[in-house]
């Protein structure tokens, strides 16, 4: 006993005073150690924290309660620190558990993994969870709470790669990215903020269209009552869709807006660019409007809808529209100052011909190439043509059922005799905006006609001319007010005058015939 106690004390002195070197294995709690240091704990007490407990009180700097170094020099797999835990009961088991606490202002890191190497792959932290009979497997499980800002996962540098599905608010994701809002109080299920140039969302479809796949869509938004895809941009693009063969942006909604764009800056609420042969935007809906574009910018000539198709000369259609009843319906009816134009159109640049408006109507009981009406103003023109007009026929309403106070036209010859036909030329340089014809003209002077036939003369106005054909631009020329003659109204007067003249001729012819009979009788005597 004395010798055993003496030996024990000597060993304690050796442990405390000098480095202890032992060539064989050392066992703590086991008489058959299988490694250099083999610690075995078979105590069933819950108060036993582990195999061994290392407590280190360290000064300022980098200190380790447990430090393990391993340098591998072969083709095997090396673990500097390996934790293995098994559990046949119902409790929780941790292979490696790290806990940090403290009241200072520095960092607290439960577990930190750093991997550095000049070749091969480096994993800072690598987690595996494999169990065919487990309810759930978590390779890495992170939770953060109790602070002002909490991050269950924070990735500072480098890309993040996800091989399989990712679920946000969805426990079992069924797509590569499956997102579900946790509550109705959220502003959006997905919010992406881009602070530099680029795209908030960019989706590319690599597969081609097929019999079973159809035309693939980069982004598909389905909404029962809200917005399938909603994009808001202050200076850039709210929603940008690009497709080489499918649909760039596809929106489907049963009761709200299939596609809705909002822009509060100087950009465009919706801009669709097509470089192929498909459709930049395709909307199929059962509501009143498949697509509704509203621009509420005040005091500016912005556009509710702008469409351009410039590719090569002699090709490209800006807008094409088809309807079972009306192809295009246009209204400009906001009350206020200025003029209203239902449609303004211009055509220029064509080497052969340019048509401001070209219309065709065929089939049916009646076809109207152009049907125009103007009423309720002080002066009304169903058509105002600044230039020559060609037509193959002109018809005016003349049915008896349309007329009242029908009276014969008398003294038409005296009316015609008061008219003074003239030859003249127009002041084309002074009134260039009216595009008056050049050369010698023949007709009547409206001021003189008004004194003889007031109903055949009316006041006409050539609108003022502005830069860019816009009343809000700089005025180039003032409006011109002038008298215009209804030459067609003179045709009945000419007919009546010819009839009056023919009556005179017939009377004179009767007198001549009577005189010739009398002269013949005299000559026979």
Short mmCIF file of C-alpha atoms in Angstrom, two decimals:
data_model
loop_
_atom_site.label_atom_id
_atom_site.label_comp_id
_atom_site.label_asym_id
_atom_site.label_seq_id
_atom_site.Cartn_x
_atom_site.Cartn_y
_atom_site.Cartn_z
CA UNK A 1 0.00 0.00 0.00
CA UNK A 2 2.82 2.34 0.84
CA UNK A 3 4.49 1.61 -2.46
CA UNK A 4 1.25 2.11 -4.46
CA UNK A 5 0.56 5.44 -2.77
CA UNK A 6 4.12 6.54 -3.32
CA UNK A 7 3.98 5.62 -6.99
CA UNK A 8 0.69 7.48 -7.42
CA UNK A 9 2.16 10.61 -5.87
CA UNK A 10 5.22 10.39 -8.05
CA UNK A 11 3.02 10.13 -11.17
CA UNK A 12 1.04 13.16 -10.07
CA UNK A 13 4.27 15.05 -9.64
CA UNK A 14 5.38 13.97 -13.10
CA UNK A 15 2.06 15.09 -14.65
CA UNK A 16 2.26 18.50 -13.00
CA UNK A 17 5.91 19.26 -13.35
CA UNK A 18 6.97 17.90 -16.73
CA UNK A 19 5.57 16.83 -20.13
CA UNK A 20 4.38 13.26 -19.89
CA UNK A 21 5.47 10.93 -22.70
CA UNK A 22 4.07 7.41 -22.89
CA UNK A 23 4.71 5.20 -25.88
CA UNK A 24 1.65 2.93 -25.53
CA UNK A 25 -2.11 3.66 -25.26
CA UNK A 26 -3.57 5.38 -22.22
CA UNK A 27 -6.98 4.39 -20.92
CA UNK A 28 -9.26 6.38 -18.63
CA UNK A 29 -12.18 4.30 -17.39
CA UNK A 30 -10.96 1.30 -19.38
CA UNK A 31 -8.11 -1.16 -18.89
CA UNK A 32 -7.95 -1.96 -22.59
CA UNK A 33 -7.35 1.35 -24.44
CA UNK A 34 -7.49 1.06 -28.24
CA UNK A 35 -6.15 4.53 -29.06
CA UNK A 36 -3.50 6.83 -27.71
CA UNK A 37 -6.09 8.31 -25.33
CA UNK A 38 -9.18 6.20 -24.74
CA UNK A 39 -11.81 7.68 -22.41
CA UNK A 40 -14.81 5.53 -21.46
CA UNK A 41 -17.75 6.64 -19.32
CA UNK A 42 -20.44 4.16 -18.40
CA UNK A 43 -22.08 6.28 -15.72
CA UNK A 44 -25.85 6.44 -16.11
CA UNK A 45 -26.20 9.66 -14.10
CA UNK A 46 -27.78 12.51 -16.10
CA UNK A 47 -25.52 14.97 -14.29
CA UNK A 48 -22.46 13.56 -16.03
CA UNK A 49 -21.77 16.04 -18.82
CA UNK A 50 -19.54 13.82 -20.94
CA UNK A 51 -16.55 11.59 -21.07
CA UNK A 52 -14.32 14.38 -19.80
CA UNK A 53 -14.66 18.07 -19.05
CA UNK A 54 -12.02 20.59 -20.07
CA UNK A 55 -12.20 24.01 -18.41
CA UNK A 56 -9.75 26.71 -19.47
CA UNK A 57 -9.53 30.23 -18.17
CA UNK A 58 -7.62 32.13 -20.84
CA UNK A 59 -6.32 35.68 -21.06
CA UNK A 60 -6.96 38.00 -24.06
CA UNK A 61 -6.08 36.35 -27.36
CA UNK A 62 -6.81 33.09 -29.13
CA UNK A 63 -7.13 30.21 -26.70
CA UNK A 64 -8.44 26.67 -27.02
CA UNK A 65 -10.10 24.49 -24.43
CA UNK A 66 -9.43 21.61 -26.80
CA UNK A 67 -7.05 21.78 -29.76
CA UNK A 68 -6.60 18.94 -32.25
CA UNK A 69 -4.14 18.96 -35.14
CA UNK A 70 -4.00 16.33 -37.84
CA UNK A 71 -1.77 16.30 -40.90
CA UNK A 72 -2.71 13.67 -43.47
CA UNK A 73 -0.15 12.46 -45.95
CA UNK A 74 -1.98 9.81 -47.93
CA UNK A 75 -5.06 9.00 -49.95
CA UNK A 76 -7.30 8.26 -46.99
CA UNK A 77 -9.90 10.37 -45.18
CA UNK A 78 -8.70 12.29 -42.11
CA UNK A 79 -10.75 13.88 -39.34
CA UNK A 80 -9.02 16.31 -37.00
CA UNK A 81 -12.03 16.07 -34.68
CA UNK A 82 -14.61 13.30 -35.11
CA UNK A 83 -17.80 13.07 -33.09
CA UNK A 84 -19.98 9.98 -33.26
CA UNK A 85 -23.12 9.49 -31.19
CA UNK A 86 -25.76 6.81 -31.14
CA UNK A 87 -29.13 6.71 -29.43
CA UNK A 88 -31.56 3.81 -29.16
CA UNK A 89 -33.99 5.81 -27.04
CA UNK A 90 -36.32 8.73 -27.67
CA UNK A 91 -33.99 11.57 -26.68
CA UNK A 92 -31.80 13.84 -28.82
CA UNK A 93 -28.26 12.99 -29.78
CA UNK A 94 -25.53 15.32 -31.06
CA UNK A 95 -22.36 14.17 -32.79
CA UNK A 96 -20.70 17.55 -32.04
CA UNK A 97 -22.32 20.17 -29.80
CA UNK A 98 -20.94 23.68 -29.38
CA UNK A 99 -22.28 26.22 -26.92
CA UNK A 100 -20.90 29.71 -26.25
CA UNK A 101 -22.05 32.30 -23.76
CA UNK A 102 -20.69 35.53 -22.36
CA UNK A 103 -21.55 39.12 -21.58
CA UNK A 104 -18.87 40.87 -23.64
CA UNK A 105 -19.27 42.76 -26.90
CA UNK A 106 -17.40 40.36 -29.17
CA UNK A 107 -18.64 37.57 -31.39
CA UNK A 108 -20.20 34.35 -30.10
CA UNK A 109 -19.75 31.39 -32.42
CA UNK A 110 -21.21 28.04 -31.37
CA UNK A 111 -19.30 26.08 -34.01
CA UNK A 112 -16.88 27.45 -36.58
CA UNK A 113 -15.44 25.54 -39.50
CA UNK A 114 -12.59 26.79 -41.67
CA UNK A 115 -11.15 24.89 -44.63
CA UNK A 116 -8.14 26.10 -46.62
CA UNK A 117 -6.33 24.24 -49.35
CA UNK A 118 -4.53 24.93 -52.60
CA UNK A 119 -6.12 22.04 -54.52
CA UNK A 120 -9.30 19.99 -54.36
CA UNK A 121 -12.48 21.16 -52.63
CA UNK A 122 -12.71 23.02 -49.33
CA UNK A 123 -15.75 22.78 -47.05
CA UNK A 124 -15.93 25.18 -44.09
CA UNK A 125 -18.75 23.14 -42.60
CA UNK A 126 -20.19 19.95 -44.03
CA UNK A 127 -23.28 18.30 -42.62
CA UNK A 128 -24.75 14.90 -43.42
CA UNK A 129 -28.01 13.46 -42.21
CA UNK A 130 -28.80 9.97 -43.47
CA UNK A 131 -31.49 7.70 -42.13
CA UNK A 132 -33.94 5.64 -44.14
CA UNK A 133 -36.23 5.15 -41.16
CA UNK A 134 -36.01 8.71 -39.82
CA UNK A 135 -38.96 11.06 -39.89
CA UNK A 136 -36.85 14.00 -41.14
CA UNK A 137 -33.17 14.40 -42.01
CA UNK A 138 -31.46 17.77 -41.57
CA UNK A 139 -27.98 18.16 -42.99
CA UNK A 140 -27.67 21.57 -41.30
CA UNK A 141 -30.30 23.01 -38.96
CA UNK A 142 -30.03 26.67 -37.99
CA UNK A 143 -32.18 28.74 -35.63
CA UNK A 144 -31.73 32.31 -34.43
CA UNK A 145 -34.01 34.30 -32.14
CA UNK A 146 -34.09 36.79 -29.30
CA UNK A 147 -32.02 39.56 -30.93
CA UNK A 148 -33.07 42.70 -32.79
CA UNK A 149 -32.10 41.04 -36.08
CA UNK A 150 -31.95 37.26 -36.36
CA UNK A 151 -30.46 35.16 -39.16
CA UNK A 152 -30.98 31.42 -39.13
CA UNK A 153 -28.45 31.37 -41.98
CA UNK A 154 -26.11 34.16 -43.10
CA UNK A 155 -23.89 33.79 -46.17
CA UNK A 156 -21.39 36.62 -46.39
CA UNK A 157 -19.30 35.77 -49.44
CA UNK A 158 -19.51 33.34 -52.31
CA UNK A 159 -22.41 31.83 -54.20
CA UNK A 160 -25.00 29.49 -52.76
CA UNK A 161 -25.69 26.27 -54.66
CA UNK A 162 -28.82 24.21 -54.09
CA UNK A 163 -28.86 20.86 -55.91
CA UNK A 164 -32.44 19.88 -55.09
CA UNK A 165 -35.59 21.80 -54.14
CA UNK A 166 -35.69 24.80 -51.82
CA UNK A 167 -38.82 25.54 -49.79
CA UNK A 168 -39.57 28.89 -48.14
CA UNK A 169 -42.68 28.60 -46.01
CA UNK A 170 -43.17 25.14 -47.53
CA UNK A 171 -41.99 22.11 -45.55
CA UNK A 172 -41.90 19.75 -48.54
CA UNK A 173 -41.01 21.75 -51.70
CA UNK A 174 -42.12 20.30 -55.02
CA UNK A 175 -40.20 22.66 -57.34
CA UNK A 176 -36.70 24.05 -57.42
CA UNK A 177 -37.98 27.13 -55.55
CA UNK A 178 -41.28 26.69 -53.70
CA UNK A 179 -42.46 29.76 -51.75
CA UNK A 180 -45.61 30.17 -49.67
CA UNK A 181 -46.61 33.16 -47.57
CA UNK A 182 -46.76 32.41 -43.87
CA UNK A 183 -49.62 34.84 -43.19
CA UNK A 184 -52.00 37.15 -45.00
CA UNK A 185 -50.37 40.16 -43.37
CA UNK A 186 -47.26 39.90 -45.51
CA UNK A 187 -46.85 42.52 -48.21
CA UNK A 188 -45.51 39.97 -50.67
CA UNK A 189 -44.65 36.29 -50.78
CA UNK A 190 -41.40 37.12 -52.60
CA UNK A 191 -39.55 40.43 -52.48
CA UNK A 192 -36.37 40.97 -54.48
CA UNK A 193 -34.39 44.23 -54.22
CA UNK A 194 -31.67 45.06 -56.73
CA UNK A 195 -29.57 48.09 -55.78
CA UNK A 196 -27.35 48.06 -58.85
CA UNK A 197 -27.83 47.56 -62.56
CA UNK A 198 -29.32 44.19 -63.46
CA UNK A 199 -32.53 42.29 -62.90
CA UNK A 200 -34.54 41.55 -59.77
CA UNK A 201 -35.57 38.21 -61.28
CA UNK A 202 -34.00 36.59 -64.32
CA UNK A 203 -35.25 33.21 -65.45
CA UNK A 204 -33.96 31.35 -68.49
CA UNK A 205 -35.59 28.27 -70.00
CA UNK A 206 -33.01 26.05 -71.69
CA UNK A 207 -35.29 23.26 -72.92
CA UNK A 208 -37.05 23.54 -76.27
CA UNK A 209 -40.77 23.20 -76.89
CA UNK A 210 -42.05 19.65 -77.14
CA UNK A 211 -45.24 17.66 -77.55
CA UNK A 212 -45.57 16.98 -73.82
CA UNK A 213 -43.87 20.14 -72.54
CA UNK A 214 -45.51 22.67 -74.82
CA UNK A 215 -43.98 26.14 -74.98
CA UNK A 216 -41.97 26.53 -71.76
CA UNK A 217 -42.36 29.75 -69.77
CA UNK A 218 -39.54 31.41 -67.87
CA UNK A 219 -42.01 32.83 -65.33
CA UNK A 220 -45.65 31.75 -64.88
CA UNK A 221 -47.87 33.71 -62.50
CA UNK A 222 -51.27 32.32 -61.47
CA UNK A 223 -53.61 34.31 -59.25
CA UNK A 224 -57.14 33.52 -58.11
CA UNK A 225 -58.06 37.07 -57.05
CA UNK A 226 -54.81 39.04 -56.74
CA UNK A 227 -51.84 39.60 -59.03
CA UNK A 228 -50.02 36.65 -60.57
CA UNK A 229 -46.84 38.67 -61.10
CA UNK A 230 -46.54 42.24 -59.82
CA UNK A 231 -43.52 44.38 -60.68
CA UNK A 232 -42.81 47.92 -59.45
CA UNK A 233 -39.90 50.05 -60.68
CA UNK A 234 -39.03 53.68 -60.02
CA UNK A 235 -36.52 54.12 -62.83
CA UNK A 236 -35.91 50.67 -64.34
CA UNK A 237 -38.20 47.87 -65.46
CA UNK A 238 -40.88 46.38 -63.21
CA UNK A 239 -41.17 43.11 -65.11
CA UNK A 240 -38.79 42.10 -67.91
CA UNK A 241 -39.57 38.95 -69.86
CA UNK A 242 -37.36 37.47 -72.56
CA UNK A 243 -38.05 34.35 -74.59
CA UNK A 244 -36.61 33.02 -77.83
CA UNK A 245 -39.45 30.61 -78.63
CA UNK A 246 -41.98 30.56 -75.76
CA UNK A 247 -43.64 33.36 -73.80
CA UNK A 248 -41.57 36.12 -72.20
CA UNK A 249 -44.19 37.06 -69.61
CA UNK A 250 -47.33 34.97 -69.13
CA UNK A 251 -50.09 36.11 -66.78
CA UNK A 252 -53.30 34.27 -65.94
CA UNK A 253 -56.01 35.54 -63.59
CA UNK A 254 -59.64 34.53 -63.15
CA UNK A 255 -61.01 37.79 -61.71
CA UNK A 256 -58.31 40.47 -61.52
CA UNK A 257 -55.51 41.66 -63.82
CA UNK A 258 -53.64 39.13 -65.93
CA UNK A 259 -50.71 41.52 -66.20
CA UNK A 260 -50.39 44.82 -64.39
CA UNK A 261 -47.46 47.23 -64.68
CA UNK A 262 -46.81 50.35 -62.61
CA UNK A 263 -44.05 52.90 -63.11
CA UNK A 264 -43.71 56.10 -61.05
CA UNK A 265 -40.63 57.41 -62.84
CA UNK A 266 -39.82 58.34 -66.41
CA UNK A 267 -39.67 54.77 -67.71
CA UNK A 268 -42.43 52.58 -69.09
CA UNK A 269 -45.19 50.75 -67.23
CA UNK A 270 -44.84 47.94 -69.74
CA UNK A 271 -42.30 47.45 -72.52
CA UNK A 272 -42.39 44.40 -74.76
CA UNK A 273 -39.60 43.74 -77.25
CA UNK A 274 -39.89 40.94 -79.79
CA UNK A 275 -36.89 39.98 -81.91
CA UNK A 276 -38.36 36.72 -83.23
CA UNK A 277 -41.67 35.77 -84.78
CA UNK A 278 -43.82 35.00 -81.72
CA UNK A 279 -45.82 37.22 -79.38
CA UNK A 280 -44.15 39.60 -76.92
CA UNK A 281 -47.31 39.54 -74.81
CA UNK A 282 -50.20 37.12 -75.01
CA UNK A 283 -53.21 37.64 -72.74
CA UNK A 284 -56.22 35.34 -72.66
CA UNK A 285 -58.98 36.30 -70.25
CA UNK A 286 -62.71 36.14 -69.73
CA UNK A 287 -63.06 39.62 -68.18
CA UNK A 288 -63.94 42.82 -70.04
CA UNK A 289 -60.28 43.66 -70.64
CA UNK A 290 -57.56 41.14 -71.35
CA UNK A 291 -55.05 43.95 -70.84
CA UNK A 292 -55.77 47.36 -69.34
CA UNK A 293 -53.07 50.06 -69.52
CA UNK A 294 -53.73 53.17 -67.46
CA UNK A 295 -51.38 56.14 -67.26
CA UNK A 296 -52.23 58.76 -64.62
CA UNK A 297 -49.32 61.14 -65.22
CA UNK A 298 -50.71 64.70 -65.13
CA UNK A 299 -49.81 67.62 -67.41
CA UNK A 300 -47.68 65.52 -69.74
CA UNK A 301 -48.26 63.86 -73.10
CA UNK A 302 -47.40 60.34 -71.99
CA UNK A 303 -48.83 57.15 -73.48
CA UNK A 304 -51.31 54.64 -72.14
CA UNK A 305 -49.93 52.18 -74.68
CA UNK A 306 -46.95 52.53 -77.02
CA UNK A 307 -46.14 49.89 -79.60
CA UNK A 308 -43.30 49.98 -82.13
CA UNK A 309 -42.13 47.49 -84.70
CA UNK A 310 -39.07 48.76 -86.55
CA UNK A 311 -36.97 46.07 -88.17
CA UNK A 312 -36.30 46.58 -91.87
CA UNK A 313 -37.88 49.01 -94.37
CA UNK A 314 -41.14 47.80 -95.90
CA UNK A 315 -41.72 45.39 -92.98
CA UNK A 316 -43.24 45.76 -89.53
CA UNK A 317 -46.73 46.46 -88.14
CA UNK A 318 -47.02 48.68 -85.06
CA UNK A 319 -50.43 47.41 -83.87
CA UNK A 320 -52.70 44.71 -85.21
CA UNK A 321 -56.10 44.19 -83.62
CA UNK A 322 -59.01 41.91 -84.42
CA UNK A 323 -62.49 41.89 -82.94
CA UNK A 324 -65.73 40.07 -83.50
CA UNK A 325 -67.48 43.46 -83.65
CA UNK A 326 -64.92 46.30 -83.48
CA UNK A 327 -61.25 45.88 -84.33
CA UNK A 328 -60.09 49.05 -82.56
CA UNK A 329 -62.17 51.41 -80.43
CA UNK A 330 -60.68 54.78 -79.55
CA UNK A 331 -62.15 57.50 -77.35
CA UNK A 332 -60.78 60.93 -76.48
CA UNK A 333 -63.52 62.48 -74.35
CA UNK A 334 -61.96 64.04 -71.24
CA UNK A 335 -63.69 67.40 -70.68
CA UNK A 336 -61.47 70.47 -70.51
CA UNK A 337 -59.44 72.90 -72.59
CA UNK A 338 -57.83 72.21 -75.94
CA UNK A 339 -58.81 69.87 -78.75
CA UNK A 340 -59.48 66.14 -78.74
CA UNK A 341 -58.25 63.74 -81.39
CA UNK A 342 -59.76 60.26 -81.50
CA UNK A 343 -57.01 59.06 -83.84
CA UNK A 344 -53.96 60.82 -85.24
CA UNK A 345 -51.87 59.02 -87.80
CA UNK A 346 -49.04 59.86 -90.16
CA UNK A 347 -47.08 58.00 -92.79
CA UNK A 348 -43.77 59.11 -94.28
CA UNK A 349 -40.53 57.74 -95.59
CA UNK A 350 -41.99 55.40 -98.18
CA UNK A 351 -40.19 55.49 -101.49
CA UNK A 352 -43.36 54.68 -103.47
CA UNK A 353 -46.53 55.75 -101.58
CA UNK A 354 -47.46 56.88 -98.08
CA UNK A 355 -50.97 56.49 -96.66
CA UNK A 356 -51.95 58.34 -93.49
CA UNK A 357 -55.01 56.08 -93.21
CA UNK A 358 -55.91 53.18 -95.48
CA UNK A 359 -59.20 51.38 -94.87
CA UNK A 360 -61.08 48.57 -96.60
CA UNK A 361 -64.58 47.20 -96.03
CA UNK A 362 -65.98 44.25 -97.96
CA UNK A 363 -68.97 41.94 -97.89
CA UNK A 364 -72.35 42.24 -96.23
CA UNK A 365 -75.35 44.25 -97.34
CA UNK A 366 -73.42 47.54 -96.96
CA UNK A 367 -69.70 48.25 -96.76
CA UNK A 368 -68.27 51.58 -95.64
CA UNK A 369 -64.57 52.14 -96.21
CA UNK A 370 -64.78 55.28 -94.04
CA UNK A 371 -67.82 56.35 -92.03
CA UNK A 372 -67.46 59.77 -90.40
CA UNK A 373 -69.88 62.06 -88.61
CA UNK A 374 -69.55 65.43 -86.89
CA UNK A 375 -72.27 67.26 -84.96
CA UNK A 376 -73.16 69.45 -81.97
CA UNK A 377 -70.45 72.05 -82.65
CA UNK A 378 -70.79 75.53 -84.08
CA UNK A 379 -69.14 74.29 -87.27
CA UNK A 380 -69.15 70.60 -88.18
CA UNK A 381 -67.09 68.78 -90.78
CA UNK A 382 -67.56 65.06 -91.24
CA UNK A 383 -64.43 65.26 -93.40
CA UNK A 384 -61.82 67.99 -93.73
CA UNK A 385 -59.26 67.40 -96.43
CA UNK A 386 -56.19 69.61 -96.68
CA UNK A 387 -55.35 68.75 -100.29
CA UNK A 388 -56.94 67.26 -103.36
CA UNK A 389 -59.73 64.70 -103.04
CA UNK A 390 -60.38 61.94 -105.57
CA UNK A 391 -63.54 59.87 -105.61
CA UNK A 392 -65.32 57.61 -108.08
CA UNK A 393 -68.71 58.86 -106.99
CA UNK A 394 -70.43 61.30 -104.63
CA UNK A 395 -73.97 60.85 -103.31
CA UNK A 396 -75.95 63.22 -101.11
CA UNK A 397 -79.18 62.53 -99.16
CA UNK A 398 -82.09 63.55 -101.40
CA UNK A 399 -85.03 61.30 -100.58
CA UNK A 400 -88.39 63.08 -100.38
CA UNK A 401 -89.05 61.55 -96.97
CA UNK A 402 -86.07 63.46 -95.63
CA UNK A 403 -87.31 66.88 -96.72
CA UNK A 404 -89.82 69.53 -95.68
CA UNK A 405 -91.09 72.73 -97.33
CA UNK A 406 -90.46 71.54 -100.87
CA UNK A 407 -90.98 74.43 -103.32
CA UNK A 408 -90.15 74.90 -106.99
CA UNK A 409 -87.08 76.98 -107.73
CA UNK A 410 -88.14 80.06 -109.69
CA UNK A 411 -86.13 82.82 -111.34
CA UNK A 412 -83.07 80.57 -111.39
CA UNK A 413 -81.81 82.26 -114.53
CA UNK A 414 -81.77 85.62 -112.83
CA UNK A 415 -79.76 84.08 -109.96
CA UNK A 416 -77.21 82.65 -112.37
CA UNK A 417 -76.94 85.94 -114.15
CA UNK A 418 -75.93 87.61 -110.89
CA UNK A 419 -73.01 85.21 -110.35
CA UNK A 420 -69.65 86.32 -111.68
CA UNK A 421 -67.33 83.44 -112.66
CA UNK A 422 -63.65 84.31 -112.46
CA UNK A 423 -60.18 82.96 -113.22
CA UNK A 424 -57.61 83.33 -110.43
CA UNK A 425 -54.63 81.78 -108.61
CA UNK A 426 -54.32 81.00 -104.87
CA UNK A 427 -51.91 82.70 -102.45
CA UNK A 428 -49.93 79.51 -101.92
CA UNK A 429 -46.91 81.23 -100.33
CA UNK A 430 -48.95 83.22 -97.83
CA UNK A 431 -51.10 80.24 -96.79
CA UNK A 432 -48.65 77.36 -97.08
CA UNK A 433 -50.34 75.34 -94.32
CA UNK A 434 -53.54 75.06 -96.44
CA UNK A 435 -51.72 73.37 -99.34
CA UNK A 436 -53.79 75.27 -101.90
CA UNK A 437 -53.46 74.16 -105.56
CA UNK A 438 -51.00 75.87 -107.87
CA UNK A 439 -51.72 77.34 -111.30
CA UNK A 440 -54.75 79.07 -112.79
CA UNK A 441 -58.08 78.17 -111.20
CA UNK A 442 -61.67 78.78 -112.27
CA UNK A 443 -64.58 79.39 -109.98
CA UNK A 444 -66.55 81.92 -107.98
CA UNK A 445 -65.67 84.31 -105.20
CA UNK A 446 -67.39 83.18 -102.01
CA UNK A 447 -67.95 86.73 -100.80
CA UNK A 448 -69.86 87.53 -104.00
CA UNK A 449 -71.77 84.24 -103.93
CA UNK A 450 -72.94 84.98 -100.38
CA UNK A 451 -74.77 88.06 -101.59
CA UNK A 452 -76.66 86.04 -104.20
CA UNK A 453 -76.99 82.55 -102.63
CA UNK A 454 -76.31 82.84 -98.87
CA UNK A 455 -77.08 79.17 -98.24
CA UNK A 456 -74.26 78.07 -100.53
CA UNK A 457 -71.56 79.77 -98.44
CA UNK A 458 -70.29 78.73 -94.99
CA UNK A 459 -67.51 79.73 -92.61
CA UNK A 460 -64.53 77.37 -92.59
CA UNK A 461 -61.46 77.26 -90.35
CA UNK A 462 -58.01 75.90 -91.15
CA UNK A 463 -56.57 74.89 -87.73
CA UNK A 464 -53.43 76.52 -86.43
CA UNK A 465 -50.16 74.71 -87.09
CA UNK A 466 -47.80 73.67 -84.25
CA UNK A 467 -44.39 72.04 -83.98
CA UNK A 468 -44.72 68.28 -83.94
CA UNK A 469 -48.42 68.54 -84.87
CA UNK A 470 -49.14 69.06 -81.17
CA UNK A 471 -51.18 71.95 -79.80
CA UNK A 472 -48.89 72.07 -76.76
CA UNK A 473 -45.88 72.82 -78.98
CA UNK A 474 -44.77 76.14 -80.38
CA UNK A 475 -47.31 77.71 -82.75
CA UNK A 476 -45.90 78.00 -86.26
CA UNK A 477 -48.90 79.51 -88.02
CA UNK A 478 -52.21 80.92 -86.81
CA UNK A 479 -55.58 79.47 -87.73
CA UNK A 480 -57.14 80.76 -90.95
CA UNK A 481 -60.86 81.59 -91.11
CA UNK A 482 -62.33 81.85 -94.59
CA UNK A 483 -65.53 81.46 -96.62
CA UNK A 484 -66.15 78.24 -98.51
CA UNK A 485 -68.61 77.65 -101.38
CA UNK A 486 -70.86 74.64 -101.79
CA UNK A 487 -70.61 74.25 -105.54
CA UNK A 488 -72.89 71.18 -105.47
CA UNK A 489 -75.72 73.36 -104.15
CA UNK A 490 -75.53 75.37 -107.38
CA UNK A 491 -76.30 72.38 -109.58
CA UNK A 492 -80.08 72.57 -108.95
CA UNK A 493 -79.95 76.30 -109.67
CA UNK A 494 -78.12 75.64 -112.92
CA UNK A 495 -80.68 72.97 -113.83
CA UNK A 496 -83.56 75.37 -113.08
CA UNK A 497 -81.81 78.12 -115.04
CA UNK A 498 -81.37 75.79 -118.02
CA UNK A 499 -85.05 74.91 -117.83
CA UNK A 500 -86.00 78.59 -117.63
CA UNK A 501 -83.76 79.26 -120.56
CA UNK A 502 -85.23 76.33 -122.45
CA UNK A 503 -88.74 77.69 -121.83
CA UNK A 504 -87.64 81.01 -123.32
CA UNK A 505 -86.10 79.19 -126.26
CA UNK A 506 -89.24 77.12 -126.77
CA UNK A 507 -91.43 80.25 -126.71
CA UNK A 508 -89.18 81.95 -129.17
CA UNK A 509 -89.15 78.84 -131.35
CA UNK A 510 -92.95 78.81 -131.34
CA UNK A 511 -93.01 82.44 -132.43
CA UNK A 512 -90.50 81.73 -135.15
CA UNK A 513 -92.57 78.77 -136.38
CA UNK A 514 -95.74 80.95 -136.44
CA UNK A 515 -93.94 83.73 -138.35
CA UNK A 516 -92.59 81.20 -140.88
CA UNK A 517 -96.15 79.90 -141.54
CA UNK A 518 -97.44 83.40 -142.10
CA UNK A 519 -94.55 84.21 -144.42
CA UNK A 520 -95.21 81.05 -146.41
CA UNK A 521 -98.89 82.06 -146.94
CA UNK A 522 -97.86 85.52 -148.06
CA UNK A 523 -95.34 84.15 -150.53
CA UNK A 524 -98.02 81.82 -152.12
CA UNK A 525 -100.25 84.82 -152.88
#
